[in-house]
Coordinates of C-alpha atoms in Angstrom, one line a residue:
X1 CA -207.8 -95.4 55.7
X2 CA -205.7 -92.3 56.3
X3 CA -203.0 -93.6 54.0
X4 CA -205.6 -94.2 51.3
X5 CA -207.0 -90.7 51.7
X6 CA -203.5 -89.2 51.5
X7 CA -202.8 -91.1 48.3
X8 CA -206.1 -90.1 46.8
X9 CA -205.5 -86.4 47.7
X10 CA -202.0 -86.5 46.3
X11 CA -203.2 -88.0 43.0
X12 CA -205.9 -85.4 42.8
X13 CA -203.4 -82.6 43.3
X14 CA -201.1 -84.0 40.6
X15 CA -204.1 -84.3 38.2
X16 CA -205.1 -80.8 39.0
X17 CA -201.6 -79.5 38.3
X18 CA -201.6 -81.2 34.9
X19 CA -205.1 -79.9 33.9
X20 CA -205.8 -76.8 36.0
X21 CA -205.3 -73.2 35.2
X22 CA -201.7 -71.9 35.1
X23 CA -200.1 -68.6 36.1
X24 CA -196.7 -68.3 34.4
X25 CA -194.0 -66.7 36.5
X26 CA -190.7 -65.1 35.6
X27 CA -188.2 -63.8 38.1
X28 CA -185.6 -61.5 36.6
X29 CA -183.7 -60.9 39.9
X30 CA -180.7 -62.9 38.6
X31 CA -181.1 -61.9 35.0
X32 CA -181.1 -64.1 31.9
X33 CA -178.5 -66.1 30.0
X34 CA -178.4 -65.5 26.3
X35 CA -177.9 -69.0 25.1
X36 CA -177.0 -72.6 26.1
X37 CA -173.8 -73.0 28.2
X38 CA -170.7 -73.0 26.0
X39 CA -168.5 -75.0 28.2
X40 CA -168.5 -76.9 31.6
X41 CA -167.7 -73.8 33.6
X42 CA -170.4 -71.8 32.0
X43 CA -172.9 -74.6 32.7
X44 CA -172.0 -74.4 36.4
X45 CA -172.2 -70.6 36.5
X46 CA -175.5 -70.5 34.7
X47 CA -177.1 -73.5 36.5
X48 CA -179.8 -71.5 38.2
X49 CA -180.2 -68.8 35.5
X50 CA -183.1 -68.8 33.1
X51 CA -182.4 -68.9 29.3
X52 CA -183.8 -66.2 27.1
X53 CA -184.8 -68.7 24.5
X54 CA -186.8 -70.7 27.0
X55 CA -188.8 -67.6 28.0
X56 CA -189.5 -66.6 24.4
X57 CA -190.6 -70.1 23.3
X58 CA -192.6 -70.5 26.5
X59 CA -194.5 -67.3 26.1
X60 CA -195.1 -68.0 22.4
X61 CA -196.7 -71.4 23.2
X62 CA -198.6 -70.0 26.1
X63 CA -200.5 -67.5 23.8
X64 CA -202.4 -70.5 22.4
X65 CA -202.7 -72.5 25.6
X66 CA -206.1 -72.1 27.2
X67 CA -204.7 -73.3 30.5
X68 CA -202.5 -70.3 30.8
X69 CA -204.4 -67.4 32.3
X70 CA -201.8 -64.9 33.3
X71 CA -198.1 -63.9 33.5
X72 CA -196.5 -62.3 36.5
X73 CA -192.9 -61.0 36.3
X74 CA -190.7 -59.7 39.0
X75 CA -188.3 -57.2 37.6
X76 CA -185.2 -57.2 39.7
X77 CA -182.1 -55.1 40.1
X78 CA -179.9 -57.3 37.8
X79 CA -179.2 -55.2 34.7
X80 CA -180.4 -56.6 31.4
X81 CA -179.1 -55.2 28.1
X82 CA -181.5 -53.0 26.1
X83 CA -181.8 -55.4 23.2
X84 CA -182.6 -58.3 25.5
X85 CA -185.2 -56.1 27.2
X86 CA -186.7 -55.4 23.8
X87 CA -186.9 -59.1 23.1
X88 CA -188.8 -59.7 26.4
X89 CA -191.0 -56.7 25.8
X90 CA -192.0 -57.8 22.4
X91 CA -192.9 -61.3 23.8
X92 CA -194.9 -59.8 26.6
X93 CA -196.9 -57.5 24.2
X94 CA -197.7 -60.5 22.0
X95 CA -198.7 -62.6 25.0
X96 CA -200.9 -59.7 26.2
X97 CA -202.5 -59.4 22.8
X98 CA -203.9 -62.9 23.2
X99 CA -206.2 -61.6 25.9
X100 CA -204.3 -62.9 28.9
X101 CA -203.4 -60.9 32.0
X102 CA -199.9 -59.5 32.4
X103 CA -198.6 -58.1 35.6
X104 CA -195.2 -56.7 36.4
X105 CA -193.9 -56.2 40.0
X106 CA -190.8 -54.5 41.2
X107 CA -189.5 -53.8 44.7
X108 CA -187.8 -50.7 43.1
X109 CA -186.7 -49.4 39.7
X110 CA -183.3 -48.2 41.0
X111 CA -182.7 -47.7 44.7
X112 CA -180.9 -44.3 44.6
X113 CA -179.9 -45.1 41.0
X114 CA -181.1 -45.2 37.5
X115 CA -183.8 -47.6 36.4
X116 CA -184.9 -46.3 33.0
X117 CA -184.4 -49.6 31.0
X118 CA -186.0 -51.9 33.6
X119 CA -189.0 -49.5 33.8
X120 CA -189.2 -49.5 30.0
X121 CA -189.6 -53.3 30.2
X122 CA -192.3 -53.0 32.9
X123 CA -194.3 -50.5 30.9
X124 CA -195.3 -53.2 28.4
X125 CA -197.5 -54.9 31.1
X126 CA -201.2 -54.4 31.6
X127 CA -200.7 -53.8 35.3
X128 CA -197.7 -52.4 37.0
X129 CA -197.1 -52.7 40.8
X130 CA -194.4 -51.1 42.8
X131 CA -193.5 -51.8 46.5
X132 CA -194.4 -48.8 48.6
X133 CA -190.8 -48.2 49.7
X134 CA -189.5 -48.4 46.1
X135 CA -188.6 -45.7 43.6
X136 CA -188.8 -45.2 39.8
X137 CA -185.4 -44.1 38.6
X138 CA -186.8 -42.8 35.2
X139 CA -183.8 -40.5 34.6
X140 CA -183.0 -41.0 30.9
X141 CA -180.0 -42.3 29.1
X142 CA -176.4 -41.5 29.7
X143 CA -173.1 -42.9 28.3
X144 CA -169.9 -41.9 30.1
X145 CA -166.3 -42.6 29.2
X146 CA -163.3 -41.9 31.3
X147 CA -160.0 -40.8 29.7
X148 CA -156.7 -41.8 31.3
X149 CA -154.3 -39.9 29.1
X150 CA -153.6 -37.3 31.9
X151 CA -152.9 -40.0 34.4
X152 CA -150.6 -41.9 32.0
X153 CA -148.7 -38.7 31.3
X154 CA -148.2 -38.1 35.0
X155 CA -146.8 -41.6 35.3
X156 CA -144.5 -41.1 32.4
X157 CA -146.4 -43.5 30.1
X158 CA -146.9 -42.5 26.4
X159 CA -149.4 -44.1 24.1
X160 CA -149.0 -44.6 20.4
X161 CA -152.0 -45.8 18.4
X162 CA -153.6 -45.6 15.0
X163 CA -157.2 -46.0 14.1
X164 CA -159.5 -46.3 11.0
X165 CA -161.2 -43.9 11.1
X166 CA -162.4 -40.9 13.2
X167 CA -165.3 -42.7 14.8
X168 CA -163.3 -45.7 15.9
X169 CA -162.9 -44.1 19.3
X170 CA -162.1 -47.1 21.6
X171 CA -158.4 -46.1 21.8
X172 CA -159.3 -42.5 22.7
X173 CA -159.4 -43.6 26.3
X174 CA -155.6 -43.6 26.2
X175 CA -154.8 -41.0 23.6
X176 CA -157.3 -38.2 24.5
X177 CA -158.4 -36.3 27.6
X178 CA -161.8 -35.4 26.2
X179 CA -164.3 -36.5 23.5
X180 CA -163.3 -35.5 20.0
X181 CA -165.9 -34.0 17.7
X182 CA -166.8 -37.3 16.0
X183 CA -166.7 -39.1 19.3
X184 CA -169.3 -36.7 20.8
X185 CA -171.4 -36.7 17.6
X186 CA -171.7 -40.5 17.4
X187 CA -172.3 -41.0 21.1
X188 CA -174.9 -38.2 21.1
X189 CA -176.8 -39.9 18.3
X190 CA -176.8 -43.2 20.2
X191 CA -178.2 -41.6 23.3
X192 CA -180.8 -39.7 21.1
X193 CA -181.8 -42.8 19.2
X194 CA -182.2 -44.9 22.3
X195 CA -184.2 -42.2 24.1
X196 CA -186.6 -42.0 21.1
X197 CA -187.2 -45.8 21.4
X198 CA -187.7 -45.7 25.2
X199 CA -190.0 -42.7 25.1
X200 CA -192.2 -44.2 22.4
X201 CA -192.4 -47.5 24.2
X202 CA -193.2 -46.0 27.6
X203 CA -195.8 -43.6 26.1
X204 CA -197.5 -46.5 24.3
X205 CA -197.4 -48.9 27.3
X206 CA -198.6 -46.3 29.8
X207 CA -201.0 -44.5 27.5
X208 CA -199.2 -41.2 27.9
X209 CA -198.3 -38.5 25.4
X210 CA -194.6 -38.8 24.3
X211 CA -194.1 -35.2 25.3
X212 CA -195.3 -36.0 28.8
X213 CA -192.9 -38.9 29.0
X214 CA -190.0 -36.6 28.2
X215 CA -191.2 -34.2 30.8
X216 CA -191.3 -37.0 33.4
X217 CA -187.8 -38.1 32.5
X218 CA -186.5 -34.6 33.2
X219 CA -188.3 -34.7 36.6
X220 CA -187.1 -38.1 37.7
X221 CA -186.3 -40.0 39.8
X222 CA -189.6 -40.5 41.6
X223 CA -190.7 -41.9 44.9
X224 CA -193.4 -44.6 44.8
X225 CA -196.1 -42.1 45.7
X226 CA -194.9 -39.6 43.1
X227 CA -194.7 -42.4 40.5
X228 CA -198.4 -43.4 41.1
X229 CA -199.5 -39.8 41.0
X230 CA -197.8 -39.4 37.6
X231 CA -199.4 -42.5 36.2
X232 CA -196.1 -44.4 35.9
X233 CA -197.4 -47.3 38.1
X234 CA -200.8 -48.5 38.8
X235 CA -200.7 -49.6 42.4
X236 CA -198.3 -49.7 45.4
X237 CA -198.2 -53.2 46.9
X238 CA -196.0 -55.8 48.4
X239 CA -195.3 -59.1 46.7
X240 CA -198.0 -61.1 48.6
X241 CA -200.6 -58.5 47.7
X242 CA -199.6 -58.7 44.0
X243 CA -199.7 -62.5 43.9
X244 CA -203.1 -62.5 45.6
X245 CA -204.5 -60.3 42.8
X246 CA -203.1 -62.5 40.0
X247 CA -204.2 -65.8 41.6
X248 CA -207.7 -64.5 42.2
X249 CA -207.9 -63.4 38.6
X250 CA -206.7 -66.8 37.4
X251 CA -209.1 -68.8 39.5
X252 CA -209.1 -70.6 42.9
X253 CA -207.5 -73.8 41.6
X254 CA -204.7 -72.1 39.6
X255 CA -201.1 -72.7 40.3
X256 CA -197.8 -71.0 39.6
X257 CA -195.2 -72.3 37.1
X258 CA -192.0 -70.7 36.0
X259 CA -192.0 -69.9 32.3
X260 CA -188.8 -71.8 31.7
X261 CA -190.2 -74.9 33.4
X262 CA -193.3 -74.6 31.3
X263 CA -191.2 -74.3 28.1
X264 CA -189.0 -77.3 28.9
X265 CA -192.1 -79.4 29.9
X266 CA -193.7 -78.6 26.6
X267 CA -190.5 -79.5 24.7
X268 CA -190.3 -82.9 26.5
X269 CA -194.0 -83.6 25.7
X270 CA -193.5 -82.7 22.0
X271 CA -190.1 -84.2 21.1
X272 CA -189.4 -83.7 17.4
X273 CA -188.8 -86.7 15.2
X274 CA -185.0 -87.3 15.0
X275 CA -185.2 -87.0 11.2
X276 CA -187.6 -84.1 11.0
X277 CA -186.5 -81.1 8.9
X278 CA -185.9 -78.0 10.9
X279 CA -183.8 -75.0 11.7
X280 CA -180.3 -75.0 13.2
X281 CA -179.6 -72.3 15.9
X282 CA -175.9 -71.4 16.3
X283 CA -175.0 -69.1 19.2
X284 CA -172.0 -66.8 19.0
X285 CA -171.5 -65.0 22.3
X286 CA -168.7 -63.0 23.7
X287 CA -165.4 -61.6 22.4
X288 CA -164.2 -63.2 19.2
X289 CA -160.9 -65.2 19.4
X290 CA -159.1 -67.9 17.5
X291 CA -159.6 -71.4 18.7
X292 CA -162.4 -72.8 20.7
X293 CA -165.1 -71.0 22.6
X294 CA -165.1 -71.0 26.4
X295 CA -164.3 -68.8 29.3
X296 CA -161.5 -68.2 31.7
X297 CA -161.8 -69.7 35.2
X298 CA -160.3 -66.4 36.4
X299 CA -163.4 -64.5 35.5
X300 CA -164.7 -62.4 32.7
X301 CA -167.2 -63.1 30.0
X302 CA -167.2 -66.0 27.6
X303 CA -165.4 -66.1 24.2
X304 CA -166.7 -66.8 20.7
X305 CA -164.0 -69.1 19.4
X306 CA -163.7 -69.2 15.6
X307 CA -163.0 -73.0 15.6
X308 CA -166.1 -73.7 17.6
X309 CA -168.5 -71.5 15.6
X310 CA -167.0 -72.7 12.3
X311 CA -167.4 -76.3 13.2
X312 CA -171.0 -75.7 14.3
X313 CA -171.8 -73.9 11.0
X314 CA -170.2 -76.8 9.0
X315 CA -172.2 -79.4 10.9
X316 CA -175.4 -77.5 10.2
X317 CA -174.5 -76.9 6.6
X318 CA -173.9 -80.6 6.0
X319 CA -176.9 -81.9 7.9
X320 CA -179.5 -82.7 5.2
X321 CA -182.3 -82.3 7.8
X322 CA -181.3 -78.7 8.5
X323 CA -183.0 -76.5 6.0
X324 CA -182.0 -73.1 7.3
X325 CA -179.6 -71.6 9.9
X326 CA -180.1 -68.8 12.5
X327 CA -176.9 -67.4 13.7
X328 CA -177.4 -65.5 17.0
X329 CA -174.6 -63.0 17.5
X330 CA -174.0 -61.1 20.8
X331 CA -170.5 -59.9 20.6
X332 CA -168.5 -56.6 20.8
X333 CA -165.9 -58.1 18.4
X334 CA -162.3 -59.1 18.9
X335 CA -159.8 -60.7 16.6
X336 CA -159.9 -59.6 12.9
X337 CA -158.5 -63.0 11.7
X338 CA -160.9 -65.0 13.8
X339 CA -163.8 -62.8 12.6
X340 CA -162.8 -63.4 9.0
X341 CA -162.7 -67.2 9.7
X342 CA -166.3 -67.1 10.9
X343 CA -167.3 -64.8 8.0
X344 CA -166.0 -67.4 5.5
X345 CA -168.1 -70.2 7.1
X346 CA -171.2 -68.0 7.0
X347 CA -170.6 -67.2 3.3
X348 CA -170.2 -70.9 2.5
X349 CA -173.3 -71.9 4.5
X350 CA -175.4 -69.2 2.7
X351 CA -174.6 -70.8 -0.6
X352 CA -176.3 -74.0 0.5
X353 CA -179.2 -72.9 2.7
X354 CA -180.6 -69.6 4.1
X355 CA -178.7 -67.9 6.9
X356 CA -180.5 -65.4 9.1
X357 CA -178.5 -63.5 11.7
X358 CA -180.3 -62.4 14.9
X359 CA -178.3 -59.7 16.8
X360 CA -178.4 -59.5 20.6
X361 CA -177.5 -56.5 22.8
X362 CA -174.3 -55.9 20.7
X363 CA -173.0 -57.1 17.4
X364 CA -170.4 -54.5 16.6
X365 CA -167.0 -54.4 15.0
X366 CA -165.9 -58.0 14.7
X367 CA -169.5 -58.9 15.8
X368 CA -170.8 -57.1 12.7
X369 CA -168.0 -58.7 10.6
X370 CA -169.2 -62.2 11.3
X371 CA -172.8 -61.2 10.7
X372 CA -172.6 -59.2 7.5
X373 CA -172.6 -62.1 5.0
X374 CA -176.0 -63.5 6.1
X375 CA -179.0 -63.5 3.8
X376 CA -180.9 -61.3 6.3
X377 CA -179.7 -59.5 9.4
X378 CA -182.2 -58.8 12.2
X379 CA -181.6 -56.5 15.2
X380 CA -183.5 -54.9 17.9
X381 CA -183.8 -51.0 17.8
X382 CA -181.5 -50.9 20.8
X383 CA -178.8 -53.3 19.5
X384 CA -175.4 -51.6 19.2
X385 CA -173.9 -52.5 15.9
X386 CA -171.6 -51.2 13.1
X387 CA -168.3 -50.0 14.4
X388 CA -166.8 -50.9 11.1
X389 CA -163.2 -49.9 11.7
X390 CA -159.9 -51.0 13.3
X391 CA -157.4 -49.6 15.8
X392 CA -154.0 -50.7 17.1
X393 CA -151.0 -49.4 19.0
X394 CA -149.0 -49.7 22.2
X395 CA -148.0 -47.8 25.4
X396 CA -144.5 -46.6 25.8
X397 CA -143.1 -47.0 29.3
X398 CA -139.6 -45.4 28.6
X399 CA -140.1 -42.4 30.8
X400 CA -141.8 -44.3 33.6
X401 CA -139.0 -46.9 33.6
X402 CA -136.4 -44.1 33.8
X403 CA -138.2 -42.6 36.8
X404 CA -138.2 -45.9 38.5
X405 CA -134.5 -46.4 37.8
X406 CA -135.1 -49.4 35.5
X407 CA -133.0 -49.7 32.4
X408 CA -133.7 -51.8 29.4
X409 CA -131.4 -53.1 26.7
X410 CA -132.3 -55.2 23.6
X411 CA -130.3 -57.4 21.3
X412 CA -132.2 -58.2 18.1
X413 CA -131.7 -59.4 14.5
X414 CA -134.1 -57.7 12.1
X415 CA -134.9 -54.1 11.7
X416 CA -138.4 -54.5 13.3
X417 CA -137.7 -57.4 15.6
X418 CA -138.4 -55.2 18.7
X419 CA -141.1 -52.9 17.2
X420 CA -143.7 -54.2 19.8
X421 CA -141.5 -53.5 22.7
X422 CA -143.2 -51.1 25.2
X423 CA -139.9 -49.7 26.3
X424 CA -139.4 -47.7 23.1
X425 CA -141.5 -45.8 20.6
X426 CA -142.2 -46.8 17.0
X427 CA -139.7 -45.7 14.5
X428 CA -141.0 -43.9 11.3
X429 CA -140.4 -47.1 9.4
X430 CA -142.4 -49.1 12.0
X431 CA -145.2 -46.6 11.9
X432 CA -145.4 -47.3 8.1
X433 CA -145.9 -51.0 8.9
X434 CA -148.6 -50.2 11.5
X435 CA -150.5 -48.0 9.2
X436 CA -150.2 -50.5 6.4
X437 CA -151.7 -53.1 8.7
X438 CA -154.6 -50.8 9.7
X439 CA -155.3 -49.8 6.1
X440 CA -155.4 -53.4 4.9
X441 CA -157.8 -54.5 7.6
X442 CA -160.1 -51.5 7.1
X443 CA -160.1 -51.9 3.4
X444 CA -161.0 -55.6 3.6
X445 CA -163.7 -54.9 6.2
X446 CA -165.4 -52.1 4.2
X447 CA -165.1 -54.0 0.9
X448 CA -166.8 -57.0 2.4
X449 CA -169.5 -54.8 3.9
X450 CA -170.1 -53.3 0.5
X451 CA -170.4 -56.6 -1.2
X452 CA -172.5 -58.3 1.5
X453 CA -174.9 -55.4 1.9
X454 CA -175.2 -54.4 -1.7
X455 CA -173.6 -51.0 -1.2
X456 CA -171.1 -49.0 -3.2
X457 CA -167.6 -48.9 -1.7
X458 CA -168.1 -45.2 -1.1
X459 CA -171.4 -45.6 0.7
X460 CA -170.0 -48.4 2.8
X461 CA -167.0 -46.2 3.8
X462 CA -169.4 -43.4 4.7
X463 CA -171.4 -45.7 7.1
X464 CA -168.2 -47.2 8.4
X465 CA -165.3 -45.1 9.7
X466 CA -165.6 -46.9 13.0
X467 CA -169.0 -45.4 13.9
X468 CA -171.3 -47.3 16.2
X469 CA -175.0 -47.3 15.3
X470 CA -178.1 -48.4 17.2
X471 CA -180.1 -51.1 15.5
X472 CA -182.8 -48.5 14.5
X473 CA -180.3 -46.3 12.8
X474 CA -178.4 -49.3 11.2
X475 CA -181.7 -50.4 9.8
X476 CA -182.4 -47.0 8.3
X477 CA -179.0 -47.0 6.7
X478 CA -179.1 -50.5 5.3
X479 CA -176.6 -52.2 7.6
X480 CA -179.5 -54.2 9.1
X481 CA -182.3 -55.6 7.0
X482 CA -185.1 -56.0 9.6
X483 CA -186.0 -55.1 13.2
X484 CA -187.0 -58.0 15.4
X485 CA -185.8 -60.6 17.8
X486 CA -184.8 -64.2 17.9
X487 CA -188.4 -65.6 17.5
X488 CA -188.8 -63.4 14.4
X489 CA -185.5 -64.7 13.0
X490 CA -186.6 -68.3 13.5
X491 CA -189.9 -67.6 11.9
X492 CA -188.2 -66.0 8.9
X493 CA -185.8 -68.9 8.6
X494 CA -188.7 -71.4 8.5
X495 CA -190.4 -69.3 5.9
X496 CA -187.3 -69.0 3.7
X497 CA -186.8 -72.8 3.9
X498 CA -190.4 -73.6 3.2
X499 CA -190.9 -75.2 6.6
X500 CA -194.0 -75.4 8.8
X501 CA -194.5 -72.7 11.4
X502 CA -193.8 -75.2 14.1
X503 CA -190.8 -76.9 12.5
X504 CA -188.2 -77.8 15.2
X505 CA -185.3 -75.7 16.2
X506 CA -182.1 -77.5 17.1
X507 CA -179.1 -75.9 18.7
X508 CA -175.8 -76.8 16.9
X509 CA -173.6 -78.6 17.3
X510 CA -175.9 -81.5 18.5
X511 CA -173.7 -84.0 20.3
X512 CA -174.6 -87.2 22.2
X513 CA -172.8 -88.0 25.5
X514 CA -170.4 -90.5 23.7
X515 CA -169.4 -87.8 21.2
X516 CA -168.6 -85.4 24.0
X517 CA -166.5 -88.0 25.8
X518 CA -164.5 -89.4 22.9
X519 CA -163.4 -86.1 21.4
X520 CA -163.2 -85.2 17.7
X521 CA -161.7 -87.5 15.1
X522 CA -160.6 -84.5 13.0
X523 CA -161.3 -80.8 12.6
X524 CA -164.2 -81.8 10.3
X525 CA -165.9 -83.8 13.1
X526 CA -168.9 -81.9 14.7
X527 CA -167.5 -82.6 18.2
X528 CA -164.7 -80.2 17.2
X529 CA -167.2 -77.5 18.1
X530 CA -167.0 -78.3 21.8
X531 CA -166.0 -75.4 24.0
X532 CA -163.4 -75.4 26.7
X533 CA -162.1 -73.4 29.6
X534 CA -159.8 -70.8 28.1
X535 CA -156.5 -69.5 29.6
X536 CA -155.2 -67.6 26.5
X537 CA -156.0 -64.2 25.2
X538 CA -154.7 -62.5 22.0
X539 CA -152.5 -65.5 21.0
X540 CA -149.0 -64.1 20.2
X541 CA -150.1 -60.6 21.2
X542 CA -151.4 -61.7 24.6
X543 CA -148.5 -59.9 26.5
X544 CA -148.9 -56.8 24.4
X545 CA -152.7 -56.7 25.0
X546 CA -152.2 -57.0 28.7
X547 CA -149.7 -54.1 28.7
X548 CA -152.0 -52.0 26.6
X549 CA -154.7 -52.4 29.2
X550 CA -157.1 -53.5 26.5
X551 CA -159.8 -56.2 26.5
X552 CA -158.1 -59.5 25.8
X553 CA -159.9 -59.8 22.5
X554 CA -158.4 -58.1 19.4
X555 CA -158.4 -55.0 17.2
X556 CA -162.0 -55.2 16.1
X557 CA -163.9 -54.6 19.4
X558 CA -166.5 -52.2 20.8
X559 CA -165.5 -50.7 24.2
X560 CA -167.5 -52.0 27.2
X561 CA -168.6 -48.5 28.2
X562 CA -171.1 -48.7 25.3
X563 CA -173.7 -50.4 27.6
X564 CA -177.3 -49.2 27.9
X565 CA -179.1 -50.6 31.0

């Protein structure tokens, strides 16, 4: 009798979970991953992380699902990039517009630290709760760069570098001891543009005057009590109290479900027909390198390998069931040659079917290079893009080696055989070759920008010169076509291809387990797009890159200090 009762109760609970009210939950404590794992190591490292695409698709479906009553999000201390925050914010606003309750909870927005961007995300919610011991680090936006020229000089290390042009300031870390005029101008405009976006969003979300928000930013950070007094948060409460509120609002029989689990469950229940026409989604994440995508087991971010991305684009281009391609780019750039390889595949794909680029947190330098040939480029206002320029050079350790009592001799055939040696400076003739290389890359970059974006060569150069733009400013200048996120790009791709609004999206390359095991038959095989664990860097310039102290990526790259969180 007891066993029968237990079974009956269990069945009842399962039935209720399938049919009862839902409260969707999202925990951002560990952050989000941008796309699917690119390689086995990435799969392990991101095993417990939620994917942005799952959150976006889950919230989109939940808007129309009568079972879903509310969304509760814990905004943690893990930093999220500004563009990713804007993707989430947009999804929350649309979910909220469907009439469902949205609640954000944070233990703190910066514990003795800044928390402007996380707070900007929280301001999109209908109700905002803060733990009584927490703070609101609404302090504004700051970009800081350190210069090591003075330290290098003391060590006896010189640095020789060229750049195209005055706004391509990545190398200034080594060649300057302060911001140049163009450097300060461009950085100042980035900070100003981002601040405008943040102020407008917070003012709208918290129903405050923009002038009041700027005043509050100058007064921050705030204790919890001060934040409530200023109208920055609604209530001070602990997690259990917040969850009591949301569960009471949803109903006694409601239960919690992570947004990602909700999205995956919906995908399983509604599997698309294998031959259904749809949209291919190709992810390009990380620094751009020749070869296959992947990451080093020694640490660091993933890499966008030109072979991997090119194979994925070819597979999507040749698949008759793919009617449009969305290329998601989240990259600071890297190798010029690898970027050009991907650019070519985007160009070829565009001739066959629509290609829409969706930019993530950053799509600059080489990241802009691979994107510029698309039919439409979409970015968030806070995306960092542009940086159309190039730099290159080397350190010279001659004085340091002399101080250390180290001598160096070279035997070489060829006038320039030792030009990349770090024990001697460039000769005038070698500088001519370096400058010729820089001019050739810059001219090719700008010419392709002009052709791809429908600009004159002069206008493209005016917008280039190595300058970094926010997505908002890039849109105003024609480097970006539309402002929006991944869901907007997918919707536009469906529209351009004449597909239904719910046409399936498939990540490319699509490989079955057998294809993953057997390996590619040729470079034309779609399994050639498999990623791997990488141990290489700049290819033949790997040693030089390491000695330069530069990111192991290439000459078209945006410095990591351009990060707004």
